[in-house]
Short mmCIF file of C-alpha atoms in Angstrom, two decimals:
data_model
loop_
_atom_site.label_atom_id
_atom_site.label_comp_id
_atom_site.label_asym_id
_atom_site.label_seq_id
_atom_site.Cartn_x
_atom_site.Cartn_y
_atom_site.Cartn_z
CA MET A 1 -23.73 54.04 -28.92
CA THR A 2 -22.63 51.68 -31.05
CA ALA A 3 -21.25 48.76 -28.83
CA VAL A 4 -24.31 49.62 -26.55
CA VAL A 5 -26.93 49.09 -29.45
CA ALA A 6 -24.53 46.40 -30.72
CA ILE A 7 -24.92 44.02 -27.50
CA ILE A 8 -28.48 44.58 -27.39
CA HIS A 9 -28.86 43.67 -30.87
CA ALA A 10 -26.57 40.51 -30.16
CA GLY A 11 -28.51 39.57 -26.68
CA LEU A 12 -31.69 39.46 -28.20
CA ALA A 13 -31.14 37.53 -31.63
CA ALA A 14 -28.94 35.81 -28.59
CA ALA A 15 -32.44 34.84 -26.76
CA TRP A 16 -34.24 34.23 -30.02
CA VAL A 17 -31.78 31.34 -30.47
CA GLY A 18 -31.29 30.86 -27.21
CA GLY A 19 -35.23 30.30 -26.32
CA MET A 20 -35.76 28.36 -30.09
CA GLY A 21 -32.82 26.13 -28.92
CA TYR A 22 -34.27 25.26 -25.21
CA SER A 23 -37.49 24.17 -26.44
CA LEU A 24 -36.53 22.50 -29.63
CA PHE A 25 -33.85 20.30 -27.34
CA VAL A 26 -35.18 20.70 -23.88
CA VAL A 27 -39.21 21.39 -23.31
CA GLN A 28 -40.06 19.35 -26.57
CA PRO A 29 -38.28 15.94 -25.71
CA LYS A 30 -39.45 16.11 -22.07
CA LEU A 31 -43.24 16.99 -22.49
CA LYS A 32 -42.73 13.49 -25.25
CA ARG A 33 -41.20 11.45 -22.85
CA TYR A 34 -43.22 12.48 -19.29
CA PHE A 35 -47.00 12.33 -21.84
CA GLY A 36 -45.67 9.05 -23.96
CA PRO A 37 -49.35 7.87 -25.80
CA ASP A 38 -50.92 10.98 -23.99
CA GLN A 39 -51.01 12.71 -26.96
CA GLU A 40 -53.86 15.39 -25.37
CA GLY A 41 -51.96 15.87 -22.49
CA ARG A 42 -48.89 16.25 -23.92
CA GLU A 43 -50.79 19.02 -26.50
CA THR A 44 -52.85 20.89 -23.98
CA LEU A 45 -49.80 21.78 -21.92
CA THR A 46 -48.13 22.56 -24.90
CA ALA A 47 -50.39 24.53 -26.12
CA VAL A 48 -50.59 26.33 -22.43
CA ILE A 49 -46.71 27.03 -22.68
CA ALA A 50 -47.21 28.31 -25.76
CA SER A 51 -50.14 30.60 -25.01
CA GLY A 52 -49.43 34.09 -25.13
CA ASN A 53 -45.67 33.58 -26.67
CA ARG A 54 -46.82 34.91 -30.23
CA TRP A 55 -46.96 38.51 -29.94
CA LYS A 56 -43.45 38.46 -27.63
CA VAL A 57 -41.51 36.74 -30.24
CA VAL A 58 -43.01 39.16 -32.75
CA GLY A 59 -41.51 41.99 -30.45
CA LEU A 60 -38.66 40.46 -30.54
CA ILE A 61 -38.41 39.99 -34.08
CA GLY A 62 -39.09 43.46 -34.49
CA ALA A 63 -36.28 44.69 -31.84
CA ILE A 64 -33.84 43.00 -33.53
CA ALA A 65 -34.79 44.39 -37.34
CA VAL A 66 -34.71 47.46 -35.91
CA THR A 67 -31.38 47.52 -33.60
CA GLY A 68 -30.41 45.71 -36.43
CA VAL A 69 -30.32 49.07 -39.34
CA VAL A 70 -29.48 51.37 -36.67
CA LEU A 71 -26.39 49.15 -36.44
CA LEU A 72 -25.89 50.04 -39.70
CA LEU A 73 -27.22 53.49 -39.68
CA LEU A 74 -24.15 53.73 -36.98
CA ASP A 75 -21.66 52.19 -38.77
CA HIS A 76 -22.05 53.36 -42.00
CA ASP A 77 -18.42 55.46 -42.06
CA HIS A 78 -16.61 52.57 -41.35
CA ASP A 79 -14.70 51.42 -44.42
CA HIS A 80 -15.08 47.89 -43.54
CA ASP A 81 -19.06 47.87 -43.27
CA HIS A 82 -19.01 48.84 -46.94
CA ASP A 83 -16.36 46.09 -47.49
CA HIS A 84 -18.27 43.34 -45.60
CA TRP A 85 -22.35 44.92 -47.16
CA TRP A 86 -22.95 41.03 -48.25
CA ILE A 87 -22.51 39.81 -45.07
CA HIS A 88 -25.20 41.75 -43.88
CA ALA A 89 -27.98 41.19 -46.66
CA ILE A 90 -27.06 37.03 -46.15
CA LYS A 91 -27.84 37.67 -42.77
CA ALA A 92 -31.33 39.50 -43.32
CA VAL A 93 -32.32 37.24 -45.99
CA LEU A 94 -31.48 34.34 -43.45
CA LEU A 95 -33.89 36.19 -40.51
CA LEU A 96 -36.01 37.38 -42.95
CA GLY A 97 -36.36 33.33 -43.57
CA ALA A 98 -36.83 32.73 -39.96
CA SER A 99 -39.15 35.36 -39.59
CA GLY A 100 -41.42 33.43 -42.51
CA ILE A 101 -41.24 29.93 -41.14
CA PHE A 102 -42.52 32.02 -37.42
CA TRP A 103 -44.98 33.26 -39.14
CA TYR A 104 -46.20 29.96 -40.27
CA VAL A 105 -46.02 28.38 -37.63
CA SER A 106 -48.12 30.84 -35.26
CA TRP A 107 -50.81 31.77 -37.56
CA ARG A 108 -51.02 28.01 -40.01
CA HIS A 109 -49.38 25.44 -38.44
CA TRP A 110 -50.88 25.83 -33.99
CA PRO A 111 -54.11 26.08 -35.43
CA GLN A 112 -53.75 23.14 -37.78
CA ARG A 113 -52.06 21.31 -33.89
CA VAL A 114 -54.93 23.11 -31.73
CA PHE A 115 -57.96 21.39 -34.06
CA ALA A 116 -56.37 18.18 -35.12
CA THR A 117 -57.82 14.58 -34.31
CA ALA A 118 -55.49 12.61 -32.31
CA ALA A 119 -54.60 10.47 -36.34
CA GLU A 120 -53.30 13.98 -37.52
CA LEU A 121 -51.54 14.81 -34.11
CA PRO A 122 -47.92 12.69 -35.35
CA ALA A 123 -47.45 14.14 -38.42
CA LEU A 124 -47.76 17.91 -37.24
CA GLN A 125 -45.71 17.23 -34.38
CA ARG A 126 -43.24 15.81 -36.69
CA ARG A 127 -43.71 18.83 -39.12
CA LEU A 128 -42.92 21.17 -36.39
CA VAL A 129 -39.60 19.79 -35.22
CA VAL A 130 -38.20 20.16 -39.16
CA LEU A 131 -39.84 23.49 -39.25
CA ALA A 132 -38.57 24.58 -35.74
CA THR A 133 -34.86 22.89 -36.52
CA THR A 134 -34.99 24.74 -39.61
CA MET A 135 -36.02 28.06 -37.45
CA LEU A 136 -33.46 27.37 -35.34
CA GLY A 137 -30.34 26.95 -38.22
CA LEU A 138 -31.30 29.97 -40.30
CA THR A 139 -31.05 32.21 -36.84
CA GLY A 140 -27.84 30.52 -36.05
CA LEU A 141 -26.39 31.41 -38.87
CA ALA A 142 -27.74 35.01 -39.15
CA PHE A 143 -25.92 35.04 -35.20
CA ALA A 144 -22.97 33.44 -36.56
CA LEU A 145 -23.08 36.48 -39.40
CA GLY A 146 -23.42 38.99 -37.35
CA VAL A 147 -20.32 37.82 -35.30
CA LEU A 148 -18.49 37.93 -38.22
CA ALA A 149 -19.19 40.98 -39.80
CA ALA A 150 -18.50 42.58 -35.98
CA ASN A 151 -14.69 40.62 -36.57
CA VAL A 152 -13.94 41.57 -39.89
#
């Protein structure tokens, strides 16, 4: 049972990390290149691509959290988990930080971007790159710590 939950947990985490990486390093640069100076067209297509994804990601984050807690509960009898509890604590803090950034991007940044003037868009686009890169770094590090915790 533990192995199945671990595979689900790792798969969900990999999906979140992979989706962010793909968006940040493939989709966003291609949109920028394709639309060039046409900020309005780029923003319109970006909004279409992002539309409806907020609650899917919230569900993904929730499923990662639930499967993580289930893993800890299933493994509570193993001595190595007690010795390395700090890895799970750091992982949880990293994922909470990434979730906080996601909340900010979803409920603060995107509304600002939707109603931004053409002059405001470049700064908002740069801010999103910083936020997305930070979120990717936090989730990637949490994923790596999860692998480490499983192997120590």
